[in-house]
XYZ file of C-alpha atoms in Angstrom:
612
model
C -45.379 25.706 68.944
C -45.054 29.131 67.218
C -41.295 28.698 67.127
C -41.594 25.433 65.596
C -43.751 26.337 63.032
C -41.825 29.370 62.283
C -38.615 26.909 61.852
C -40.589 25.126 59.428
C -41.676 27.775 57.196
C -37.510 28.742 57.483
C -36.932 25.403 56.054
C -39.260 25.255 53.751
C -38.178 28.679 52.367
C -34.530 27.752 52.353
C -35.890 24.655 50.407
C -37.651 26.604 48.076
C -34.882 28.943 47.483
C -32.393 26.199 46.622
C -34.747 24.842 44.255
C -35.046 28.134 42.073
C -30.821 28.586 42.887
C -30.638 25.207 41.243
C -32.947 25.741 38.419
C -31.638 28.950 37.924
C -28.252 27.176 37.947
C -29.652 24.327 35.080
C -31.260 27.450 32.948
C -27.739 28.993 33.130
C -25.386 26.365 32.547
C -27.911 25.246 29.122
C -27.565 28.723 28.054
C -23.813 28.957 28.136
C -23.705 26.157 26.745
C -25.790 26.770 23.969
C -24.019 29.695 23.228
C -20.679 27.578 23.312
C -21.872 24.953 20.788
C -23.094 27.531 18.466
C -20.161 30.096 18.458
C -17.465 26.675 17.806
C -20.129 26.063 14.776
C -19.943 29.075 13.721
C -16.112 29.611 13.866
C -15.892 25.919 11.981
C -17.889 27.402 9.414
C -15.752 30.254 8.835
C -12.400 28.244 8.394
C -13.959 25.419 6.498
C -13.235 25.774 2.325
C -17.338 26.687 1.899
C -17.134 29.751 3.451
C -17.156 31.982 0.470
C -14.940 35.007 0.755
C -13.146 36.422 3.352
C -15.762 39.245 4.578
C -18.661 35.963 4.740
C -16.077 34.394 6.980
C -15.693 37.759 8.925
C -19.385 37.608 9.538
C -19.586 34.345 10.581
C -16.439 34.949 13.090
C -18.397 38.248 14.364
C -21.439 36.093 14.845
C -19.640 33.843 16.919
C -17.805 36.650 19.050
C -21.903 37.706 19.886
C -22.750 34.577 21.630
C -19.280 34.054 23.001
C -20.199 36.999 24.459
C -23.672 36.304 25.083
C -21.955 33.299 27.452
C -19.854 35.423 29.364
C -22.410 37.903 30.478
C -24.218 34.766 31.951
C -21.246 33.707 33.826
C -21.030 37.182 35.233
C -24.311 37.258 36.466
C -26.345 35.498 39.610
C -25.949 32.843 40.237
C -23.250 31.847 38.550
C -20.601 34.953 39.471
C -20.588 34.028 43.284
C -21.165 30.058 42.916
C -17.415 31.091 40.890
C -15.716 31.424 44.083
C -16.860 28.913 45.941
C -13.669 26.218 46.131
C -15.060 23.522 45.448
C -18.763 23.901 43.687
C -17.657 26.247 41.384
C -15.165 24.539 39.797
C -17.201 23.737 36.882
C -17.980 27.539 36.526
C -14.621 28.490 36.371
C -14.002 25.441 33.679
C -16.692 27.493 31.657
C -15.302 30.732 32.099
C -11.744 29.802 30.980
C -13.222 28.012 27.966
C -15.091 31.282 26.880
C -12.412 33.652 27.288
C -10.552 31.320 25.282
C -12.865 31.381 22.891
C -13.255 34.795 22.667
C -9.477 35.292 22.155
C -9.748 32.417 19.566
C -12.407 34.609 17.700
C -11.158 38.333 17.423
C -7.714 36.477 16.440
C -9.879 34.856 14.082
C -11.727 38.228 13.304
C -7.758 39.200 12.047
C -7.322 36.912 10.352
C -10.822 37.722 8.071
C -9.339 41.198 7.697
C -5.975 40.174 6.529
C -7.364 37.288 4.298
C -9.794 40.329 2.652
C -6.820 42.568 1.734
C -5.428 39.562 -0.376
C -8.595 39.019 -1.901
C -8.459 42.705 -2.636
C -4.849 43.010 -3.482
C -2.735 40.242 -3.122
C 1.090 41.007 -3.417
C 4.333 40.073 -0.716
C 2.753 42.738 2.120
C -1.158 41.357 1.994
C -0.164 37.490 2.257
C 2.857 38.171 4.724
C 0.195 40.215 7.004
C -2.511 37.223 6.712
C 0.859 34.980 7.632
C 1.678 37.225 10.621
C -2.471 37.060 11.930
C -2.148 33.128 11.299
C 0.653 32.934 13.464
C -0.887 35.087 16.074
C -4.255 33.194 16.181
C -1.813 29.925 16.629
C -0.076 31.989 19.757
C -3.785 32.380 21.006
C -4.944 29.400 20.933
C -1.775 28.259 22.819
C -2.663 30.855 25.098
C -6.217 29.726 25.760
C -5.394 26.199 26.273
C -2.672 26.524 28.741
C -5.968 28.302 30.969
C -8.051 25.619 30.125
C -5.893 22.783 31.389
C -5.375 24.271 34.268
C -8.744 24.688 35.201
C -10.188 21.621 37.203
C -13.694 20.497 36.383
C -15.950 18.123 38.585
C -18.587 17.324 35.965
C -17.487 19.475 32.971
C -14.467 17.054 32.262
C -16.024 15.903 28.816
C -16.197 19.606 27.867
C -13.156 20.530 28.762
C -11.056 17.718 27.101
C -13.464 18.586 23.960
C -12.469 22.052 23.703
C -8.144 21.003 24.162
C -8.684 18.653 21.251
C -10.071 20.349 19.083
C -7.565 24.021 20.020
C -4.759 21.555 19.831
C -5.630 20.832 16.120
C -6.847 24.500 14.876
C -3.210 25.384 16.533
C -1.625 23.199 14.501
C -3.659 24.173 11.240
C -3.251 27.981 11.940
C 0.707 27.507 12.590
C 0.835 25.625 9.357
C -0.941 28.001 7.228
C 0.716 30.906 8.492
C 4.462 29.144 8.124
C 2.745 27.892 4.264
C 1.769 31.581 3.460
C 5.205 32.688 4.650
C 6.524 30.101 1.755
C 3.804 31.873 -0.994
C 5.403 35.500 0.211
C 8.778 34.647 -1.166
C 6.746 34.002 -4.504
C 5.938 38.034 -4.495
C 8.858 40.329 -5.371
C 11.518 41.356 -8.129
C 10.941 39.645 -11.227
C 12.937 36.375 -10.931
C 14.014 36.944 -7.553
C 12.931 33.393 -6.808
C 12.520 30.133 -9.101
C 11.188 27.031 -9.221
C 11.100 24.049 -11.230
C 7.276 23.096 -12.002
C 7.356 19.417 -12.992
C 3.751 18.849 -14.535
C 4.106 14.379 -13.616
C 1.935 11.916 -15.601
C 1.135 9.310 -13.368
C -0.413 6.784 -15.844
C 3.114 6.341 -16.216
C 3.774 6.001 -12.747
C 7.246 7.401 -11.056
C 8.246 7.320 -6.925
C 7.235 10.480 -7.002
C 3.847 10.923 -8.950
C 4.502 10.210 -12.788
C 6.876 11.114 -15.663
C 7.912 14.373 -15.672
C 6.196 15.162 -19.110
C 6.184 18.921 -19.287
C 8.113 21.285 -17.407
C 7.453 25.018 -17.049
C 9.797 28.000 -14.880
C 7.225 29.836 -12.179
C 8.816 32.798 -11.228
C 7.938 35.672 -8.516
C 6.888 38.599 -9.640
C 5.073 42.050 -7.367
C 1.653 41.079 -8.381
C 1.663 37.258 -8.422
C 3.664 34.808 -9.532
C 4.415 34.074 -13.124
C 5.146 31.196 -15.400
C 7.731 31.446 -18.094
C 6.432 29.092 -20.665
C 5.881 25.082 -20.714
C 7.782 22.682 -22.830
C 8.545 19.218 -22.780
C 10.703 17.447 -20.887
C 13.113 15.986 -23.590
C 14.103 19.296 -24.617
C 16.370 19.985 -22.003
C 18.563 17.055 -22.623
C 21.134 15.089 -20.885
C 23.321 17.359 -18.193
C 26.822 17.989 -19.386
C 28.072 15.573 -16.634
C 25.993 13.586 -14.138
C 25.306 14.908 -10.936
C 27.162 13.972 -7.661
C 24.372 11.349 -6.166
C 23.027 12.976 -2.895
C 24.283 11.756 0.478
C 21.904 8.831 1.119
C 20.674 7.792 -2.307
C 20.200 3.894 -2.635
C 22.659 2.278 -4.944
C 19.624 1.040 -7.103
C 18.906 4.293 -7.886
C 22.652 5.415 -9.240
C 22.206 1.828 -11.461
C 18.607 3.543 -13.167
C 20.359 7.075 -13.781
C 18.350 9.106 -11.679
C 21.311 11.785 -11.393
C 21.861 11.916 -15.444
C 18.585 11.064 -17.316
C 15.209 13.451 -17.048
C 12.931 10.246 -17.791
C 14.552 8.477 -14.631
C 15.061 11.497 -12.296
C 11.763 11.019 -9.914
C 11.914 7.368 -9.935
C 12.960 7.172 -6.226
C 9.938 8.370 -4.034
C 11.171 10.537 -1.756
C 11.545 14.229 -3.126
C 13.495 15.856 -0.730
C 15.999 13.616 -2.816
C 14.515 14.076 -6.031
C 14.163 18.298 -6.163
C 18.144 18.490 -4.742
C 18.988 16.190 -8.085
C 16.184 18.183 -10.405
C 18.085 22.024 -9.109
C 21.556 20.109 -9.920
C 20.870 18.436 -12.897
C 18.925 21.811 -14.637
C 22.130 23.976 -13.600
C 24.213 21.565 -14.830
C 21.915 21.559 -18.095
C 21.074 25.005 -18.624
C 23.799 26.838 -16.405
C 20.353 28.740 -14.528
C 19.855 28.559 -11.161
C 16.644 27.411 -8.977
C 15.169 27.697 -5.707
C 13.250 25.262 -5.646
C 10.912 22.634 -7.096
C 7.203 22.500 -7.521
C 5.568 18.947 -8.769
C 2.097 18.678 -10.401
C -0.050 15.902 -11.380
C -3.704 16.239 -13.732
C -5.501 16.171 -10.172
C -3.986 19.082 -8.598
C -4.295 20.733 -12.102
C -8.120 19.601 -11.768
C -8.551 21.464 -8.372
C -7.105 25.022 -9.789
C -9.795 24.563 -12.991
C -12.242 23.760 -10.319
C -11.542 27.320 -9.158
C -10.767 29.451 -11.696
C -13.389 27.593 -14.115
C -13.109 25.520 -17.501
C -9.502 26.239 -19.316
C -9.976 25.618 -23.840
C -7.054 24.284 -25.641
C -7.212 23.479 -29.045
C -10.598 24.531 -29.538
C -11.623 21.539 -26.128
C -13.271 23.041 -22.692
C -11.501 21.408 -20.219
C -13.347 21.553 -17.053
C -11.974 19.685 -13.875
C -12.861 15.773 -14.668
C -12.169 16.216 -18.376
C -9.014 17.558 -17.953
C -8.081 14.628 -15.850
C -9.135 12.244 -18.600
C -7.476 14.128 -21.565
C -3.863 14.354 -20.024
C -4.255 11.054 -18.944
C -5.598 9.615 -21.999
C -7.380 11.395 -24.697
C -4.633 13.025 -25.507
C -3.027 9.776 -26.787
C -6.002 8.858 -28.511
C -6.630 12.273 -30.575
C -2.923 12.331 -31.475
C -2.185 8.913 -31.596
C 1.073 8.736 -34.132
C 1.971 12.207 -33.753
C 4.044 12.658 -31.064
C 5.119 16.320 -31.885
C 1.466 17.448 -31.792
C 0.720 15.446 -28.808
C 3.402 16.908 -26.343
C 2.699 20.557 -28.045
C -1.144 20.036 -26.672
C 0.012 18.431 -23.324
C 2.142 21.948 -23.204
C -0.789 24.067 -23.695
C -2.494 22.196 -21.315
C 0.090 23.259 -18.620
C 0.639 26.979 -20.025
C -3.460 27.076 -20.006
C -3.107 25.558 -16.415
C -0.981 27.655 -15.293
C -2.570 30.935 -16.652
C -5.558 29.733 -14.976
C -3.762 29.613 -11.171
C -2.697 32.834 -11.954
C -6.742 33.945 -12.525
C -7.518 32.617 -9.736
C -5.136 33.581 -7.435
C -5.978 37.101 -8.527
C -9.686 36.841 -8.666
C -10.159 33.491 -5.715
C -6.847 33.522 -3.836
C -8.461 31.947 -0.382
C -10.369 29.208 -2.522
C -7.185 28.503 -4.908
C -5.027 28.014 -1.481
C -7.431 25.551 -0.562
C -7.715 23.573 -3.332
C -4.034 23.491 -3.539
C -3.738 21.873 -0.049
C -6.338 19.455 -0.519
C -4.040 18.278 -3.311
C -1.197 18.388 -1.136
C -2.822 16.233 0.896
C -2.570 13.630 -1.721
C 0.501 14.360 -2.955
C -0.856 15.313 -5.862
C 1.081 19.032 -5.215
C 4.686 19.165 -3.659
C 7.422 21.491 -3.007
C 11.372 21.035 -2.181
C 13.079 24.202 -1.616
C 17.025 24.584 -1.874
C 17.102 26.681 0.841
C 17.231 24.484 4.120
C 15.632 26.497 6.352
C 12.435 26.931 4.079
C 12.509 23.445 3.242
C 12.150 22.988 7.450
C 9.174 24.963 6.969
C 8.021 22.562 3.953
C 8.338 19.425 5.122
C 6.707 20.847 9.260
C 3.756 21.733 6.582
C 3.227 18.039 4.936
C 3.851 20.264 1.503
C 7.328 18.399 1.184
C 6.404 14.769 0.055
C 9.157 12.761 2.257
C 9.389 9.171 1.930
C 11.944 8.929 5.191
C 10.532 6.707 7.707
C 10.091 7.887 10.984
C 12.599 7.173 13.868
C 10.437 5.774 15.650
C 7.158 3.577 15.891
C 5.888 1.300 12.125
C 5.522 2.556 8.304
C 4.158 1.817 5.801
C 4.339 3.550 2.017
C 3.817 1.429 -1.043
C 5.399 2.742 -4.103
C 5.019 1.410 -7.740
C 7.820 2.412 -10.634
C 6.436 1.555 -14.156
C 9.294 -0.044 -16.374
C 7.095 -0.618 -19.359
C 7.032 2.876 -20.872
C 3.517 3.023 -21.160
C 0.710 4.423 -19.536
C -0.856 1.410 -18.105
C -0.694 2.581 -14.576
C -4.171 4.980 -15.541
C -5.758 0.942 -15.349
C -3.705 -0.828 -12.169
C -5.029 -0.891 -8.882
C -3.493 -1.631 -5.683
C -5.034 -3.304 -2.496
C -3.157 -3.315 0.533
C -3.217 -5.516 4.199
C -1.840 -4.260 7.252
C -2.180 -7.302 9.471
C -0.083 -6.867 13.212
C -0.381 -8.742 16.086
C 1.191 -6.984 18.692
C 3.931 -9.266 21.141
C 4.008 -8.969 25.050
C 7.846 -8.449 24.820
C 6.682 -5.240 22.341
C 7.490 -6.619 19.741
C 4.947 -7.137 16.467
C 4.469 -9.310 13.701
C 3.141 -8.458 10.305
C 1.262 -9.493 7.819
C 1.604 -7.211 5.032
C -0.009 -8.163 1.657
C -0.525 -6.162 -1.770
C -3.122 -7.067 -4.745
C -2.139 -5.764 -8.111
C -4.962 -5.919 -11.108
C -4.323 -4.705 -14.091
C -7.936 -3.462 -16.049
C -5.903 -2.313 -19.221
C -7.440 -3.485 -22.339
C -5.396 -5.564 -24.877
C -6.344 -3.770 -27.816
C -8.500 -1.015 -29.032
C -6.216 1.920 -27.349
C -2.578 3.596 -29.017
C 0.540 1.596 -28.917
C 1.878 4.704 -26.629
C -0.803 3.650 -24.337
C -1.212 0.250 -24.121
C 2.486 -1.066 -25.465
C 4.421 -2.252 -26.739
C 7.087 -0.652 -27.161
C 9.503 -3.984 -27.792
C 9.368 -7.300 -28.434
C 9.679 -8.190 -24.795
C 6.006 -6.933 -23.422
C 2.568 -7.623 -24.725
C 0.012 -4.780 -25.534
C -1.656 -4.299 -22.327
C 0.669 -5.763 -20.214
C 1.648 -3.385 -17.112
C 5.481 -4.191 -16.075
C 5.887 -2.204 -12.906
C 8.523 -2.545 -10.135
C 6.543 -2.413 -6.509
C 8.331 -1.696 -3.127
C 6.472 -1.519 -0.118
C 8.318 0.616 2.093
C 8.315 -0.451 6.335
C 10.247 0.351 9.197
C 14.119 -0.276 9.112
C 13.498 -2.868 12.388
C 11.677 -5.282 10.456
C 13.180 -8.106 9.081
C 11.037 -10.699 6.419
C 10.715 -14.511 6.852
C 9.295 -15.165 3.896
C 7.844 -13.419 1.104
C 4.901 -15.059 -1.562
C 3.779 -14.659 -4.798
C 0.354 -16.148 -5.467
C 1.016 -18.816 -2.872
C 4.521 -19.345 -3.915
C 7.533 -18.793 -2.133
C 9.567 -16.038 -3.822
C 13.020 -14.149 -3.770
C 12.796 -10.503 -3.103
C 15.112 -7.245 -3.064
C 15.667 -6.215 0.492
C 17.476 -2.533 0.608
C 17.835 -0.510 3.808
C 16.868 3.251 2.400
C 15.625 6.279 3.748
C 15.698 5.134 7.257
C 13.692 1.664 6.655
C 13.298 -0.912 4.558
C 12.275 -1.361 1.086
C 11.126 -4.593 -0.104
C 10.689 -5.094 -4.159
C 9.983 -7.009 -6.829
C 8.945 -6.790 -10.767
C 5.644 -7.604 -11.767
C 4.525 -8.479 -15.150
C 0.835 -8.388 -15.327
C -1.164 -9.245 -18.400
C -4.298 -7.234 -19.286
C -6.805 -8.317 -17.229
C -5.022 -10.042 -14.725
C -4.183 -9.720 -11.042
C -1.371 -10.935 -8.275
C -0.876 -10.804 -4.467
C 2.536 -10.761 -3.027
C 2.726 -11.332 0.584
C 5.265 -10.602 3.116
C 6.094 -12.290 6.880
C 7.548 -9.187 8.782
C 9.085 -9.603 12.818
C 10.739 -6.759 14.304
C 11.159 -6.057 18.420
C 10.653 -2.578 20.060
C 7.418 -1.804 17.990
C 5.447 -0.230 20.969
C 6.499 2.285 23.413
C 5.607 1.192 27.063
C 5.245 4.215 29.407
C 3.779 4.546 32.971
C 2.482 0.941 32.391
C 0.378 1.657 28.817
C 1.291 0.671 25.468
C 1.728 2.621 22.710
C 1.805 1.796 19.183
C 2.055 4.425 16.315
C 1.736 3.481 12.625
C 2.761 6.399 9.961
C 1.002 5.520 6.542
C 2.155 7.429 3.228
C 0.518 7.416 -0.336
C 2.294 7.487 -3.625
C 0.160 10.120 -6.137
C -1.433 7.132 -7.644
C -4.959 7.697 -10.585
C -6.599 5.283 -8.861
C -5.870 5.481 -4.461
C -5.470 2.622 -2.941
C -7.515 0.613 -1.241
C -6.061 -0.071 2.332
C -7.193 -2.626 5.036
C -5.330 -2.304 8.680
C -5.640 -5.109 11.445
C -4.290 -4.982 14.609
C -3.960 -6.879 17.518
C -3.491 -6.552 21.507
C -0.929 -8.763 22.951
C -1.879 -11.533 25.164
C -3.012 -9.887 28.744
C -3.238 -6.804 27.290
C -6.481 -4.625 26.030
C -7.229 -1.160 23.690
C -8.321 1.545 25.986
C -7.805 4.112 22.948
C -7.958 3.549 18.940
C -7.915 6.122 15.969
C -11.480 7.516 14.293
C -13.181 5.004 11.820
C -11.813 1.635 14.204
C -14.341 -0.825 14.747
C -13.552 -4.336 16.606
C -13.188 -4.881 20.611
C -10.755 -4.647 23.631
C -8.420 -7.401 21.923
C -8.770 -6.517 18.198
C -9.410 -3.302 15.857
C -9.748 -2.764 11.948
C -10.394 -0.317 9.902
C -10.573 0.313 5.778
C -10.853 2.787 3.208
C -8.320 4.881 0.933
C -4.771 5.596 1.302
C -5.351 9.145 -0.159
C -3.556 10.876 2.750
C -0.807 10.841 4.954
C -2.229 9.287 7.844
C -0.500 8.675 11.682
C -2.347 6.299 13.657
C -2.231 6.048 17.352
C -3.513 3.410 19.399
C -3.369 2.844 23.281
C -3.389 -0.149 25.493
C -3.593 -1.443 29.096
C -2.919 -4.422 30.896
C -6.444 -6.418 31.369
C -7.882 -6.698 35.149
C-alpha cells in the first residue's frame, strides 16, 4: 500500500512537472515570438521611404538587433536549449533558432547599411554611394545566407512561420541586390567633370509618345566629384535634323522607319520600347552635334513632381511650383499663360527643367536617401528611365526595372497597351484608357482571350489654346484626340476577329519586339468614347509541371497622365481548379478577378490543380 501510494505521488509529480515544462514551453515560444514579430516591424520600418534619415533608420535597425537578441537568449535557455536536441520534438525549436540567427545576420547587415547610407547623407561623392552599394550587396549575400538555413530546417507546427520568413527574405534579397546594382549605376555619375553623359529627355505626355511624351526640352547631366551636374536645358527643335539618318537598330519594326524615328527629334520615342529608343537618341545627337553620350535619362512632369516633393517648391517666372502645380503648369498652364507665344512658352518650359534640375541637385546634396526614393517610385511608373550605351550597365538597368523595355517575355502572356498621339496636340492630358483582360484557360494549355480597350476623350471643344486643343489643320476638329493605339500581347497569339463599337473591323497586325502588336487609329471627338475589342487564341499558354498548371501574365504601363484602369479575368480549364492566385484576387476554385491601376509593371502568377 505504501509503495502504491508512493507510485502515485511519482505520477502525479511527473504530471505536474510536464505541466509547468509545457507552460514553460507556451510562455517561451510567445516570447520568441513576440520578439520575432516586433524586430521584422522594426526592420520594415527602417527600409520603408518614412524612415527619416539614415541614423533614425540605424536606430530602428539597433532596436530590432535588441529583441532579435532578446529571442535568442530564450532559445538558449531551459527549456527550450535541451528540447533543441531532441530529434523529433525539437524540430520546431531549431526552425526558430535558424530564423533568428537569420535575422540577426539580416540586421547588423542592415546596421551597415545605416552607416554607409549616413556617410552619403553626410558627404555624398563616387566613394560614399559605392560603399552603401558594396553594404547593399552584402546584406543581399546575407539574406541568401539565412535562407538557405531556414529551408533546411524542418518544422512540425512552425511551417506557416517558416514559409513567412522565405517570402518575405526572398523579396528584401531581391530589393537589396537591386539597390546596390542601382547605386553602382549613380557611382558612375561621380567623377571627372564629363567623364560620363547622358541625354535627359524632359517627355510631355499630354502629347503622348511610346515612350512617355514628346521630347519637349532636353538638358546634358553630366558627372562631376560632388554630384552630378546639368549643363543647361533647351528645347528640342534646336538641335535639328542629323546630318544623315541613323542606321535603324537591328529589330526596329518597319512602321517605325516609315514615321522617321531614326531622322526626326519629334518622332524619335514614338516606338515604346527604349532600349530601342536611347541607342537611336546617342546616334542621332552624335550624328547632330558630333558629342558623344553614355547614356539616356527620360523624364516626365510626375517624376519632376517627386524631386520638388523632396527638395521643396521650385519659382520660375515669379510662380511657386510645388509638386501638383508643377504637374498642371507643364501640362497645361503653360499653354494657357503663353498661349500665341511660342518662344516664351518653350523658354518657361526650359526653366522649368533647369529649375528642376537644380532642385535634384539640392536634394541630392541635402536628402539623397529620400530623393533615391522618390526617383524609384517614379521608375516604377515609368515616369523615370535610363538606357545606357554601355551593355554591360544596361544588364544592370534593365535586372533593376530602371530600363523601360517593351520586349515581351519568352515565355508565358503580355500585355502593354501603348497610345501614339498623331494630332499634335495635347489632348492626351484628357483621354483615358480602360482595359479587359478576359482568359479562359484550355485543357490542352492553351487560352483564349478576350482583350478589350475603352478610349474617352474629356477634352473640351473650346475655351482652351489652339496648341492645346487643335487644330492644327483642316483635317481635325478642336478637341478631337487622333491617337494611334496598339495593345501589345504575346507573339503566340493569333486574332479572330477584332471590333469597333460592335463592328467588325480591319486591324494592323505586326510581329515586334518578341510579340505582337495589334493597332489601329482612333479619331475621337471631344467628349466622346470607343471600345475596340479583340478575339485572341494561342496554344502553350501554361506551363504544366509535376502535374500543376502554371500560368504567368507580365503586364506593362505606358507613362500615361491619367493610369489606366485595368480589369483581369481568368479562368480554370475544365477539370481543373486554382490552388494559388496573386494578392488583391477575389473569385473561387474555377474563376479569379481582380481590378485597379496599371501604374506598375506587374507579373502575375497563378497556380492550378486537377479537381478530386
Amino acid at each position: 500500500m505504501g509503495r502504491s501510494r508512493l507510485a502515485g505521488a511519482a505520477i502525479l509529480a511527473l504530471a505536474a512537472a510536464g505541466v509547468v515544462v509545457g507552460l514553460q514551453l507556451r510562455a517561451a515560444g510567445a516570447g520568441i515570438q513576440r520578439d520575432l514579430d516586433t524586430a521584422r516591424s522594426l526592420l520594415a520600418r527602417a527600409g520603408g521611404p518614412r524612415a527619416g534619415s539614415a541614423s533614425q533608420r540605424q536606430t530602428l535597425v539597433r532596436r530590432a538587433e535588441s529583441r532579435l537578441l532578446d529571442a535568442d537568449g530564450r532559445l538558449h535557455r531551459w527549456p527550450l536549449r535541451p528540447l533543441a536536441a531532441v530529434p523529433l520534438l525539437g524540430r520546431d525549436v531549431r526552425t526558430a533558432a535558424a530564423i533568428t540567427g537569420a535575422a540577426l545576420g539580416t540586421a547588423r547587415a542592415a546596421e551597415r547599411v545605416t552607416t554607409a547610407l549616413g556617410s552619403v547623407e553626410r558627404r555624398p561623392g563616387a566613394r560614399s554611394v559605392s560603399a552603401t552599394a558594396a553594404a547593399l550587396l552584402d546584406l543581399g549575400r546575407e539574406l541568401g545566407h539565412g535562407t538557405a538555413g531556414v529551408r533546411r530546417a524542418r518544422p512540425l507546427l512552425a511551417g506557416g512561420a517558416r514559409r513567412r520568413f522565405l517570402a518575405e527574405a526572398r523579396s528584401a534579397q531581391d530589393t537589396a541586390e537591386r539597390a546596390g546594382r542601382g547605386l553602382g549605376v549613380v557611382a558612375t555619375l561621380y567623377g571627372p567633370p564629363g567623364s560620363a553623359r547622358y541625354f535627359l529627355a524632359f517627355q510631355n505626355p499630354g502629347e503622348l509618345r511610346g515612350t512617355g511624351g514628346l521630347i519637349g526640352q532636353y538638358g546634358i547631366l553630366e558627372s562631376s566629384p560632388t554630384a552630378p551636374v546639368v549643363r543647361g536645358v533647351w528645347p528640342q527643335r534646336v538641335l535639328g535634323r542629323p546630318r544623315s539618318a541613323v542606321p535603324p537598330p537591328a529589330g526596329l519594326a518597319r512602321r517605325y522607319r516609315r514615321l522617321g524615328v531614326t531622322s526626326d527629334w519629334r518622332s524619335v520615342n514614338i516606338p515604346p520600347d527604349l532600349p530601342t529608343v536611347g541607342s537611336i537618341i546617342v546616334a542621332m545627337y552624335q550624328r547632330s552635334t558630333g558629342q558623344r553620350l553614355d547614356g539616356v535619362i527620360m523624364m516626365d512632369p510626375f517624376a519632376l513632381a517627386g524631386i520638388v516633393r523632396v527638395a521643396g517648391p521650385i519659382k520660375v517666372d515669379g510662380l511657386r511650383l510645388g509638386p501638383s502645380r508643377l504637374v498642371r503648369t507643364t501640362l497645361l498652364d503653360a499653354y494657357i499663360r503663353y498661349p500665341t507665344d511660342n518662344w516664351q512658352r518653350r523658354r518657361f518650359l526650359d526653366r522649368i527643367g533647369l529649375r528642376g534640375a537644380e532642385a535634384a541637385r539640392r536634394a541630392l546634396a541635402d536628402r539623397p536617401v529620400a530623393l533615391l526614393q522618390a526617383l524609384a517610385e517614379a521608375a516604377r511608373g515609368r515616369h523615370l528611365a535610363v538606357y545606357a550605351a554601355d551593355p554591360e550597365v544596361e544588364r544592370d538597368v534593365l535586372d533593376l526595372g530602371l530600363g523601360a523595355s517593351a520586349a515581351a517575355p519568352p515565355v508565358g502572356d503580355y500585355l502593354m497597351p501603348v497610345g501614339v498621339n498623331v494630332g499634335a496636340n495635347k489632348l492626351d492630358t484628357f483621354l483615358r484608357r480602360h482595359l479587359r483582360w478576359s482568359v479562359r484557360l484550355q485543357p490542352d494549355g492553351g487560352a483564349h482571350v478576350l482583350a478589350s480597350m475603352t478610349l474617352r476623350n474629356s477634352a473640351p471643344s473650346k475655351g482652351l489654346p489652339r496648341y492645346v486643343i487643335g487644330p492644327f489643320s483642316r483635317r481635325f476638329k478642336a478637341g478631337e484626340n487622333r491617337t494611334l493605339e496598339t495593345l501589345y500581347v504575346a507573339d503566340a497569339y493569333g486574332f479572330t476577329r477584332a471590333l469597333r463599337n460592335g463592328r467588325m473591323v480591319g486591324v494592323g497586325a505586326d510581329q515586334e519586339l518578341r510579340g505582337l502588336a495589334l493597332s489601329q487609329v482612333f479619331s475621337l471627338p471631344a467628349g466622346r468614347s470607343t471600345t475596340v475589342e479583340y478575339d485572341l487564341v494561342r496554344r502553350a499558354a501554361v506551363q504544366v509541371d509535376g502535374g500543376r498548371m502554371h500560368y504567368r501574365l507580365l503586364l506593362r504601363p505606358q507613362p500615361t497622365v491619367n493610369p489606366d484602369q485595368l480589369e483581369v479575368a481568368v479562368a480554370a480549364p475544365a477539370g481543373w481548379r486554382f490552388v494559388q492566385v496573386p494578392d488583391g484576387f477575389a473569385g473561387g476554385h474555377s474563376a479569379v478577378r481582380w481590378s485597379g491601376l496599371l501604374d506598375q509593371e506587374r507579373t502575375l502568377d497563378f497556380l492550378l490543380s486537377p479537381l478530386g
